[in-house]
Structure formats: C-alpha cells, structure tokens
mmCIF file of C-alpha atoms in Angstrom:
data_model
loop_
_atom_site.group_PDB
_atom_site.id
_atom_site.type_symbol
_atom_site.label_atom_id
_atom_site.label_comp_id
_atom_site.label_asym_id
_atom_site.label_seq_id
_atom_site.Cartn_x
_atom_site.Cartn_y
_atom_site.Cartn_z
ATOM 1 C CA MET A 812 0.000 0.000 0.000
ATOM 2 C CA LYS A 813 1.605 3.238 -1.214
ATOM 3 C CA LEU A 814 0.717 6.518 0.451
ATOM 4 C CA GLN A 815 0.420 9.705 -1.570
ATOM 5 C CA TRP A 816 0.957 12.664 0.756
ATOM 6 C CA ILE A 817 -0.959 15.841 -0.034
ATOM 7 C CA PRO A 818 -0.450 19.218 1.704
ATOM 8 C CA SER A 819 -4.156 20.095 1.775
ATOM 9 C CA THR A 820 -4.727 23.823 2.059
ATOM 10 C CA THR A 821 -8.390 23.447 1.091
ATOM 11 C CA LEU A 822 -9.101 20.885 3.786
ATOM 12 C CA SER A 823 -7.204 23.051 6.269
ATOM 13 C CA LEU A 824 -9.512 25.931 5.345
ATOM 14 C CA LEU A 825 -12.664 23.860 5.757
ATOM 15 C CA ARG A 826 -11.606 22.494 9.122
ATOM 16 C CA MET A 827 -10.900 26.005 10.400
ATOM 17 C CA VAL A 828 -14.321 27.141 9.194
ATOM 18 C CA GLN A 829 -15.959 24.112 10.791
ATOM 19 C CA TRP A 830 -14.076 24.780 14.025
ATOM 20 C CA VAL A 831 -15.253 28.375 14.184
ATOM 21 C CA SER A 832 -18.821 27.342 13.316
ATOM 22 C CA ARG A 833 -18.774 25.097 16.390
ATOM 23 C CA GLN A 834 -18.027 28.140 18.557
ATOM 24 C CA ARG A 835 -14.482 26.963 19.201
ATOM 25 C CA GLU A 836 -11.476 29.257 19.271
ATOM 26 C CA LEU A 837 -8.569 29.242 16.844
ATOM 27 C CA LYS A 838 -5.109 29.900 18.226
ATOM 28 C CA ASP A 839 -4.923 32.909 15.907
ATOM 29 C CA ALA A 840 -7.530 35.250 17.396
ATOM 30 C CA SER A 841 -7.178 37.778 14.580
ATOM 31 C CA LEU A 842 -7.878 35.094 11.973
ATOM 32 C CA GLN A 843 -10.935 33.968 13.878
ATOM 33 C CA LYS A 844 -12.226 37.520 13.941
ATOM 34 C CA ALA A 845 -11.588 37.857 10.205
ATOM 35 C CA ILE A 846 -13.523 34.762 9.139
ATOM 36 C CA GLN A 847 -16.271 34.806 11.778
ATOM 37 C CA PRO A 848 -18.710 37.023 9.789
ATOM 38 C CA ALA A 849 -18.450 34.821 6.671
ATOM 39 C CA VAL A 850 -18.934 31.645 8.695
ATOM 40 C CA GLN A 851 -21.959 33.128 10.436
ATOM 41 C CA SER A 852 -23.397 34.211 7.094
ATOM 42 C CA VAL A 853 -23.243 30.653 5.774
ATOM 43 C CA SER A 854 -24.760 29.210 8.944
ATOM 44 C CA THR A 855 -27.634 31.672 8.853
ATOM 45 C CA ARG A 856 -28.373 30.935 5.200
ATOM 46 C CA LEU A 857 -28.399 27.182 5.821
ATOM 47 C CA ILE A 858 -30.582 27.436 8.911
ATOM 48 C CA ASN A 859 -33.058 29.559 6.965
ATOM 49 C CA ALA A 860 -33.161 26.741 4.395
ATOM 50 C CA SER A 861 -33.848 24.214 7.209
ATOM 51 C CA ILE A 862 -30.403 22.628 6.748
ATOM 52 C CA ASP A 863 -28.079 21.807 9.646
ATOM 53 C CA PRO A 864 -24.792 23.662 8.983
ATOM 54 C CA ALA A 865 -22.813 20.990 10.834
ATOM 55 C CA VAL A 866 -23.996 18.372 8.349
ATOM 56 C CA ILE A 867 -22.967 20.474 5.355
ATOM 57 C CA TRP A 868 -19.474 21.058 6.727
ATOM 58 C CA GLU A 869 -19.075 17.310 7.280
ATOM 59 C CA TYR A 870 -20.199 16.499 3.738
ATOM 60 C CA LEU A 871 -18.070 19.226 2.181
ATOM 61 C CA ILE A 872 -15.021 18.014 4.093
ATOM 62 C CA ASP A 873 -15.800 14.460 3.029
ATOM 63 C CA GLU A 874 -15.976 15.499 -0.637
ATOM 64 C CA VAL A 875 -12.556 17.159 -0.386
ATOM 65 C CA ILE A 876 -10.974 14.180 1.399
ATOM 66 C CA ALA A 877 -12.177 11.926 -1.415
ATOM 67 C CA GLN A 878 -9.989 13.782 -3.922
ATOM 68 C CA ASP A 879 -6.443 12.729 -4.725
ATOM 69 C CA SER A 880 -5.110 16.286 -4.818
ATOM 70 C CA ASP A 881 -5.434 19.611 -3.026
ATOM 71 C CA VAL A 882 -8.576 20.380 -4.977
ATOM 72 C CA ASP A 883 -9.789 23.944 -5.314
ATOM 73 C CA LEU A 884 -13.185 24.705 -3.840
ATOM 74 C CA SER A 885 -15.916 25.337 -6.383
ATOM 75 C CA PRO A 886 -19.648 26.051 -6.368
ATOM 76 C CA ALA A 887 -20.165 22.579 -7.865
ATOM 77 C CA LEU A 888 -18.406 20.932 -4.920
ATOM 78 C CA CYS A 889 -20.473 22.987 -2.501
ATOM 79 C CA GLU A 890 -23.648 21.978 -4.311
ATOM 80 C CA ILE A 891 -22.819 18.286 -4.008
ATOM 81 C CA ALA A 892 -22.484 18.702 -0.234
ATOM 82 C CA LEU A 893 -25.780 20.600 -0.110
ATOM 83 C CA ILE A 894 -27.668 17.920 -2.019
ATOM 84 C CA ARG A 895 -26.160 15.219 0.189
ATOM 85 C CA GLY A 896 -27.379 17.250 3.164
ATOM 86 C CA GLY A 897 -30.967 17.360 1.902
ATOM 87 C CA HIS A 898 -31.078 20.794 0.267
ATOM 88 C CA SER A 899 -33.687 21.290 -2.449
ATOM 89 C CA ASP A 900 -32.268 20.645 -5.921
ATOM 90 C CA LEU A 901 -34.197 23.620 -7.266
ATOM 91 C CA GLN A 902 -32.319 26.164 -5.167
ATOM 92 C CA SER A 903 -29.064 24.361 -4.398
ATOM 93 C CA ASP A 904 -27.093 26.143 -7.124
ATOM 94 C CA GLN A 905 -27.742 29.602 -5.714
ATOM 95 C CA THR A 906 -27.003 28.505 -2.152
ATOM 96 C CA ALA A 907 -23.805 26.813 -3.359
ATOM 97 C CA ILE A 908 -22.636 30.037 -5.015
ATOM 98 C CA ALA A 909 -23.264 31.977 -1.802
ATOM 99 C CA ILE A 910 -21.386 29.429 0.316
ATOM 100 C CA HIS A 911 -18.484 29.394 -2.120
ATOM 101 C CA ARG A 912 -18.303 33.194 -2.023
ATOM 102 C CA SER A 913 -18.106 33.165 1.780
ATOM 103 C CA LEU A 914 -15.476 30.430 1.780
ATOM 104 C CA GLU A 915 -13.365 32.430 -0.653
ATOM 105 C CA THR A 916 -13.507 35.314 1.811
ATOM 106 C CA CYS A 917 -12.173 32.958 4.490
ATOM 107 C CA ARG A 918 -9.493 31.629 2.147
ATOM 108 C CA ARG A 919 -8.202 35.145 1.417
ATOM 109 C CA ALA A 920 -7.963 35.847 5.143
ATOM 110 C CA ILE A 921 -5.986 32.634 5.725
ATOM 111 C CA THR A 922 -3.728 33.217 2.707
ATOM 112 C CA THR A 923 -2.896 36.707 3.959
ATOM 113 C CA ARG A 924 -1.580 35.216 7.196
ATOM 114 C CA SER A 925 -0.052 32.041 5.716
ATOM 115 C CA PRO A 926 0.832 32.725 2.063
ATOM 116 C CA ARG A 927 2.997 29.585 1.880
ATOM 117 C CA LEU A 928 0.747 27.195 3.762
ATOM 118 C CA ALA A 929 1.351 24.286 1.358
ATOM 119 C CA ASP A 930 5.118 24.528 1.886
ATOM 120 C CA GLN A 931 4.609 24.756 5.636
ATOM 121 C CA LEU A 932 2.455 21.627 5.593
ATOM 122 C CA ARG A 933 5.139 19.709 3.668
ATOM 123 C CA LEU A 934 7.665 20.580 6.351
ATOM 124 C CA ARG A 935 5.230 19.707 9.115
ATOM 125 C CA TYR A 936 4.231 16.276 7.816
ATOM 126 C CA ALA A 937 7.813 15.200 7.021
ATOM 127 C CA PRO A 938 8.500 13.705 10.505
ATOM 128 C CA LEU A 939 5.171 11.857 10.491
ATOM 129 C CA LYS A 940 5.799 10.493 7.010
ATOM 130 C CA GLN A 941 9.285 9.317 7.984
ATOM 131 C CA ALA A 942 8.024 7.600 11.147
ATOM 132 C CA TYR A 943 5.236 5.841 9.260
ATOM 133 C CA GLU A 944 7.580 4.664 6.513
ATOM 134 C CA SER A 945 9.884 3.217 9.160
ATOM 135 C CA TYR A 946 7.260 1.329 11.163
ATOM 136 C CA GLY A 947 3.846 1.544 9.541
ATOM 137 C CA PRO A 948 3.899 -0.939 6.620
ATOM 138 C CA GLY A 949 4.925 -3.880 8.790
ATOM 139 C CA LEU A 950 2.350 -3.030 11.449
ATOM 140 C CA ILE A 951 -0.364 -2.631 8.811
ATOM 141 C CA ARG A 952 0.281 -6.159 7.534
ATOM 142 C CA SER A 953 0.239 -7.526 11.071
ATOM 143 C CA VAL A 954 -3.081 -5.847 11.865
ATOM 144 C CA GLY A 955 -4.688 -7.171 8.679
ATOM 145 C CA LYS A 956 -3.596 -10.710 9.429
ATOM 146 C CA ALA A 957 -4.934 -10.485 12.990
ATOM 147 C CA ILE A 958 -8.344 -9.278 11.820
ATOM 148 C CA TRP A 959 -8.596 -12.101 9.290
ATOM 149 C CA ASN A 960 -6.982 -14.861 11.369
ATOM 150 C CA GLY A 961 -3.904 -14.889 9.169
ATOM 151 C CA ASN A 962 -5.559 -14.709 5.746
ATOM 152 C CA PRO A 963 -6.787 -11.246 4.770
ATOM 153 C CA PRO A 964 -8.433 -10.865 1.339
ATOM 154 C CA THR A 965 -6.048 -9.814 -1.417
ATOM 155 C CA ASP A 966 -7.915 -6.524 -1.815
ATOM 156 C CA TRP A 967 -8.162 -5.777 1.915
ATOM 157 C CA TRP A 968 -5.561 -3.015 1.713
ATOM 158 C CA PRO A 969 -5.850 -0.701 -1.327
ATOM 159 C CA SER A 970 -2.737 -0.389 -3.468
ATOM 160 C CA ARG A 971 -2.718 3.399 -3.122
ATOM 161 C CA VAL A 972 -4.064 5.800 -0.483
ATOM 162 C CA SER A 973 -4.143 9.590 -0.426
ATOM 163 C CA VAL A 974 -3.105 11.157 2.884
ATOM 164 C CA HIS A 975 -4.261 14.764 3.273
ATOM 165 C CA ALA A 976 -2.017 16.593 5.739
ATOM 166 C CA VAL A 977 -3.793 19.569 7.318
ATOM 167 C CA GLN A 978 -3.009 22.488 9.592
ATOM 168 C CA PRO A 979 -3.267 21.435 13.271
ATOM 169 C CA ILE A 980 -6.075 23.053 15.236
ATOM 170 C CA ALA A 981 -7.132 20.259 17.629
ATOM 171 C CA ASN A 982 -3.863 18.999 19.154
ATOM 172 C CA GLY A 983 -3.904 15.955 16.903
ATOM 173 C CA ALA A 984 -6.859 14.694 14.885
ATOM 174 C CA ALA A 985 -7.544 12.508 11.871
ATOM 175 C CA GLY A 986 -10.302 10.976 9.796
ATOM 176 C CA ALA A 987 -11.089 9.053 6.631
ATOM 177 C CA SER A 988 -13.169 9.501 3.510
ATOM 178 C CA THR A 989 -16.449 7.591 3.352
ATOM 179 C CA GLN A 990 -16.092 7.240 -0.414
ATOM 180 C CA GLN A 991 -12.494 6.672 -1.505
ATOM 181 C CA ALA A 992 -9.164 5.345 -0.291
ATOM 182 C CA SER A 993 -8.261 8.622 1.375
ATOM 183 C CA VAL A 994 -7.514 9.768 4.915
ATOM 184 C CA TRP A 995 -6.553 13.036 6.573
ATOM 185 C CA ILE A 996 -4.411 13.829 9.578
ATOM 186 C CA GLU A 997 -3.203 16.943 11.339
ATOM 187 C CA ALA A 998 0.443 17.599 10.545
ATOM 188 C CA VAL A 999 1.709 17.988 14.090
ATOM 189 C CA LEU A 1000 5.461 18.288 14.510
ATOM 190 C CA THR A 1001 5.676 16.239 17.700
ATOM 191 C CA ASP A 1002 3.654 13.430 19.261
ATOM 192 C CA MET A 1003 0.788 14.599 21.445
ATOM 193 C CA ASP A 1004 1.684 11.780 23.845
ATOM 194 C CA PRO A 1005 4.903 9.715 23.669
ATOM 195 C CA ASP A 1006 2.955 6.600 24.672
ATOM 196 C CA VAL A 1007 0.704 6.937 21.590
ATOM 197 C CA PRO A 1008 2.809 8.301 18.709
ATOM 198 C CA GLU A 1009 1.023 10.084 15.870
ATOM 199 C CA TRP A 1010 2.069 7.563 13.228
ATOM 200 C CA LEU A 1011 -0.079 5.013 15.108
ATOM 201 C CA ARG A 1012 -3.034 7.374 14.672
ATOM 202 C CA LEU A 1013 -2.383 7.146 10.929
ATOM 203 C CA VAL A 1014 -2.263 3.340 11.090
ATOM 204 C CA TYR A 1015 -5.569 3.448 12.929
ATOM 205 C CA GLN A 1016 -7.213 5.609 10.251
ATOM 206 C CA LEU A 1017 -5.869 3.409 7.454
ATOM 207 C CA SER A 1018 -7.310 0.376 9.246
ATOM 208 C CA CYS A 1019 -10.677 2.125 9.663
ATOM 209 C CA MET A 1020 -10.633 2.958 5.960
ATOM 210 C CA ALA A 1021 -10.038 -0.679 4.990
ATOM 211 C CA ILE A 1022 -12.810 -1.878 7.298
ATOM 212 C CA SER A 1023 -15.208 0.762 5.972
ATOM 213 C CA SER A 1024 -14.469 -0.156 2.363
ATOM 214 C CA HIS A 1025 -14.928 -3.862 3.036
ATOM 215 C CA THR A 1026 -18.152 -3.305 4.988
ATOM 216 C CA ARG A 1027 -19.561 -1.035 2.303
ATOM 217 C CA THR A 1028 -18.692 -3.497 -0.470
ATOM 218 C CA HIS A 1029 -20.120 -6.432 1.481
ATOM 219 C CA ASN A 1030 -23.350 -4.602 2.264
ATOM 220 C CA SER A 1031 -23.702 -3.524 -1.350
ATOM 221 C CA SER A 1032 -23.203 -7.038 -2.736
ATOM 222 C CA SER A 1033 -25.613 -8.542 -0.213
ATOM 223 C CA GLY A 1034 -28.270 -5.877 -0.714
ATOM 224 C CA THR A 1035 -27.941 -4.579 2.845
ATOM 225 C CA ARG A 1036 -28.434 -0.868 3.275
ATOM 226 C CA SER A 1037 -26.276 1.033 5.692
ATOM 227 C CA SER A 1038 -24.964 4.551 5.984
ATOM 228 C CA SER A 1039 -21.531 4.850 4.457
ATOM 229 C CA ASP A 1040 -20.766 7.549 6.980
ATOM 230 C CA THR A 1041 -21.071 5.077 9.845
ATOM 231 C CA ALA A 1042 -19.792 1.943 8.181
ATOM 232 C CA THR A 1043 -17.188 1.484 10.890
ATOM 233 C CA GLY A 1044 -18.820 3.541 13.590
ATOM 234 C CA ASP A 1045 -19.487 2.350 17.108
ATOM 235 C CA THR A 1046 -22.429 4.660 17.673
ATOM 236 C CA SER A 1047 -24.520 3.725 14.661
ATOM 237 C CA GLY A 1048 -27.415 1.293 14.502
ATOM 238 C CA SER A 1049 -27.557 -2.019 16.311
ATOM 239 C CA SER A 1050 -26.569 -3.874 13.136
ATOM 240 C CA GLU A 1051 -23.119 -2.297 13.210
ATOM 241 C CA LEU A 1052 -20.218 -3.897 15.030
ATOM 242 C CA PRO A 1053 -17.735 -1.827 17.094
ATOM 243 C CA TRP A 1054 -14.827 -2.270 14.696
ATOM 244 C CA THR A 1055 -13.195 1.074 15.369
ATOM 245 C CA THR A 1056 -13.106 0.483 19.102
ATOM 246 C CA ALA A 1057 -11.873 -3.090 18.785
ATOM 247 C CA ILE A 1058 -8.924 -2.341 16.522
ATOM 248 C CA THR A 1059 -7.534 0.229 18.952
ATOM 249 C CA PRO A 1060 -6.108 -2.321 21.420
ATOM 250 C CA LEU A 1061 -5.210 -4.567 18.468
ATOM 251 C CA ILE A 1062 -2.988 -1.913 16.902
ATOM 252 C CA LEU A 1063 -1.366 -1.061 20.225
ATOM 253 C CA SER A 1064 -0.792 -4.712 21.029
ATOM 254 C CA LYS A 1065 0.848 -5.470 17.690
ATOM 255 C CA ALA A 1066 3.024 -2.362 17.989
ATOM 256 C CA ALA A 1067 4.092 -3.411 21.498
ATOM 257 C CA ASP A 1068 4.833 -6.973 20.363
ATOM 258 C CA ALA A 1069 7.121 -5.591 17.657
ATOM 259 C CA GLY A 1070 8.930 -3.315 20.104
ATOM 260 C CA MET A 1071 7.600 -0.145 18.456
ATOM 261 C CA ILE A 1072 6.108 1.119 21.719
ATOM 262 C CA PRO A 1073 6.754 0.044 25.335
ATOM 263 C CA SER A 1074 5.425 -3.468 25.889
ATOM 264 C CA ASN A 1075 4.874 -3.164 29.658
ATOM 265 C CA GLY A 1076 1.197 -2.260 29.418
ATOM 266 C CA PHE A 1077 0.273 -0.172 26.402
ATOM 267 C CA ALA A 1078 -1.690 3.043 26.864
ATOM 268 C CA LEU A 1079 -5.151 1.904 25.782
ATOM 269 C CA THR A 1080 -7.049 4.546 27.763
ATOM 270 C CA LYS A 1081 -4.942 7.314 26.258
ATOM 271 C CA ALA A 1082 -5.382 5.961 22.733
ATOM 272 C CA LEU A 1083 -9.132 5.675 23.125
ATOM 273 C CA SER A 1084 -9.368 9.274 24.330
ATOM 274 C CA MET A 1085 -7.193 10.507 21.446
ATOM 275 C CA TRP A 1086 -8.661 8.430 18.619
ATOM 276 C CA HIS A 1087 -12.257 8.201 19.935
ATOM 277 C CA PRO A 1088 -13.047 11.602 21.453
ATOM 278 C CA ASP A 1089 -16.773 10.776 21.421
ATOM 279 C CA LEU A 1090 -16.339 7.554 23.412
ATOM 280 C CA PRO A 1091 -17.070 8.143 27.130
ATOM 281 C CA SER A 1092 -13.942 7.635 29.220
ATOM 282 C CA SER A 1093 -15.902 5.332 31.517
ATOM 283 C CA LYS A 1094 -16.019 2.749 28.698
ATOM 284 C CA ALA A 1095 -12.242 2.377 28.486
ATOM 285 C CA PRO A 1096 -12.143 -0.272 31.282
ATOM 286 C CA VAL A 1097 -14.833 -2.240 29.424
ATOM 287 C CA VAL A 1098 -12.728 -2.281 26.262
ATOM 288 C CA GLU A 1099 -9.593 -3.210 28.187
ATOM 289 C CA ARG A 1100 -11.369 -6.059 29.952
ATOM 290 C CA TRP A 1101 -12.771 -7.333 26.660
ATOM 291 C CA TRP A 1102 -9.321 -7.258 25.092
ATOM 292 C CA ASN A 1103 -7.701 -9.122 27.986
ATOM 293 C CA GLU A 1104 -10.406 -11.802 28.127
ATOM 294 C CA VAL A 1105 -11.425 -12.134 24.477
ATOM 295 C CA GLY A 1106 -9.524 -9.964 22.017
ATOM 296 C CA LEU A 1107 -9.436 -10.903 18.349
ATOM 297 C CA THR A 1108 -7.473 -14.136 18.637
ATOM 298 C CA ASN A 1109 -9.509 -16.605 20.688
ATOM 299 C CA GLN A 1110 -12.450 -16.879 18.302
ATOM 300 C CA PRO A 1111 -13.760 -15.570 14.963
ATOM 301 C CA THR A 1112 -13.674 -11.780 14.732
ATOM 302 C CA PRO A 1113 -17.458 -11.252 14.284
ATOM 303 C CA ILE A 1114 -18.183 -13.200 17.473
ATOM 304 C CA ALA A 1115 -15.583 -11.241 19.434
ATOM 305 C CA LEU A 1116 -16.990 -7.966 18.129
ATOM 306 C CA LYS A 1117 -20.522 -8.945 19.112
ATOM 307 C CA GLN A 1118 -19.296 -9.636 22.633
ATOM 308 C CA LEU A 1119 -17.662 -6.216 22.796
ATOM 309 C CA ALA A 1120 -20.859 -4.609 21.523
ATOM 310 C CA ALA A 1121 -22.862 -6.437 24.208
ATOM 311 C CA ALA A 1122 -20.429 -5.337 26.922
ATOM 312 C CA LEU A 1123 -20.569 -1.699 25.833
ATOM 313 C CA SER A 1124 -24.355 -1.865 25.686
ATOM 314 C CA ALA A 1125 -24.505 -3.434 29.150
ATOM 315 C CA HIS A 1126 -22.344 -0.609 30.440
ATOM 316 C CA ASP A 1127 -24.845 1.885 29.024
ATOM 317 C CA SER A 1128 -27.617 0.152 30.939
ATOM 318 C CA SER A 1129 -25.523 0.091 34.114
ATOM 319 C CA ASP A 1130 -25.311 -3.695 34.044
ATOM 320 C CA PRO A 1131 -21.756 -4.654 35.120
ATOM 321 C CA SER A 1132 -22.428 -8.388 35.033
ATOM 322 C CA THR A 1133 -21.473 -9.070 31.408
ATOM 323 C CA ASN A 1134 -19.329 -12.168 31.108
ATOM 324 C CA PHE A 1135 -17.208 -12.946 28.061
ATOM 325 C CA HIS A 1136 -17.389 -16.505 26.755
ATOM 326 C CA THR A 1137 -14.401 -17.689 24.786
ATOM 327 C CA ALA A 1138 -15.391 -21.299 24.363
#
C-alpha cells in the first residue's frame, strides 16, 4: 500500500471554518475575527433553508478528502455537499454560489496570514511520514492478518491511499473519507503523547478505511443498506459492530509486540481518548477487559466484536455483570 501525501490547504480551510462554526477558538484570534462574519453568514443561510450547517461542513469536508489532490473549492463541490445534506435541488445552485463566495472570503484571510501554507504543511508532515515509513507498513500487515486470522483478502488493503495533511487546530486529529481510499491527519510536529505516537493514529485511520471499504462493499453485494458515513462507527445502529473500538487495542498490542512502543502495558485509555473523542472515558475499562479476556485471537472476529458490543451496551444500561465466553 503506497501513500500519496498531499499538503491540503483546502481541507485546512474547511476544518478552520468548521471549528469556528462550532463556537471553538482558533489559536490565531485575529484570523478567527476575520472569518467569523463569513462563517456566520453561511450558517444563517443554511438554517433559513432548514439545513443543519454541521452536516454540510461534514459532507463538504468528506468530498474534499475523497480527492487525490489539493482540490480547489468550487460552487459545484459545494452543491454536491448541499444535495447530500438534503437541500432542495431547485435552489441548491444559488445557495452553493453563496457558500463558495463566503469560503473564498475565508481563504483570502488565511492566505494573507499564511501565504505559503502548502510549503509549511510539507515541512510539518515530514516527521510523520518518515516515522510511518519506518514502522507503519509492517504493522499494517500484522493488523490485517490479525483481523482475518492470518488470511486477509487480497484486496483488503488498497494499493494506493491519499493522505491529506492539514493544519493542526485540535492537538492531533484525523479521519477518513467515506467514499475513496483517502484519509486526513493533522500535521503535528511532535507526538501529542509519547505513549501513543502520531504515526499510530495514521495506522488506525488506514485500518478504519479498509474496514469501511470492506463493509460497504459487502453490504452492497448482499443488498444490505447502511450509511456509508457510519460503516465502521461504534455509535450507529444495532446492526453495526464496534470495529473502530476493537482495533484500537489490536494496533497497540501489535506495535508493542514488535517493540515499536513500550510493551509493559500499552496506553489503551490514552489511545481511546485521542482516537475516539466521542467515546465516554468510563467505557475504556470495558474495552480493556474485553481485550484481555477475548480480544481478536480466541475466536472468529465477528463473534468477538458482538461480545464487545454487548459489553458496551450493558455498560450503558448500568449492568456490570457481562461475562465474556471464549469457548
């Protein structure tokens, strides 16, 4: 699997806009002040059209991640996100033009402060790229074999993946496209936590991407309908298995076994908080107990995942009596 690294100024722009729309503060207060009116203008227009702005930002970001280059924003791209978000086809073109105009205002403000952002991103992602190239490929193969009990499908890992490196605003963050073999990651210069290096976050996202692609393909061929946006999610419908939670201890364990991170008790709680910010911290002990008693080695993966799902559900209902059966 070859990674194509992309210094994504467009995705950096969209994430800053999304951040401000969530009423969160950028480190650059003057930049926040400069783009705030345009962001508010877009939000107001969408709300007046009965569209949730948060949904549109997610879809627009997803459309950009799916590209294999630092694509320029366009009204057409904005319109695709609007239609995905439920906007009326009859008026989507005009709304898309207005959104694009506001985003261009934000882009000019960012470019004024960082005229060489693409070059800066290349410098910032260099250490992450080097660390991944040193350790990642071997760990990726090990994780795939563990998920598939030694025999992953030949097309489990795509031959080529686009990695969008973006300006850090959240002290380390990453995600994956719901459509293509593409991921994104904040180009931080140093690890947020030495116990959970950032290149492992990239391995995690690549693993999520492979699982999502396989799940989507399987559901499509079997006629099962599921949201592509939650194909690997732990908080989606009851038919979904907690893949993204389960592979967290798997990745850490394989990295520890290979001597890539300390083997005397890997930092599962830290990794869950960093890679799963929406997962309540109280569930970390449940995941750790599941891994120690079941994991993905004692029985077929689907069965192990169902047991983890049951344990997490029991925790939600305040039932601590869940027992794991490995026989």
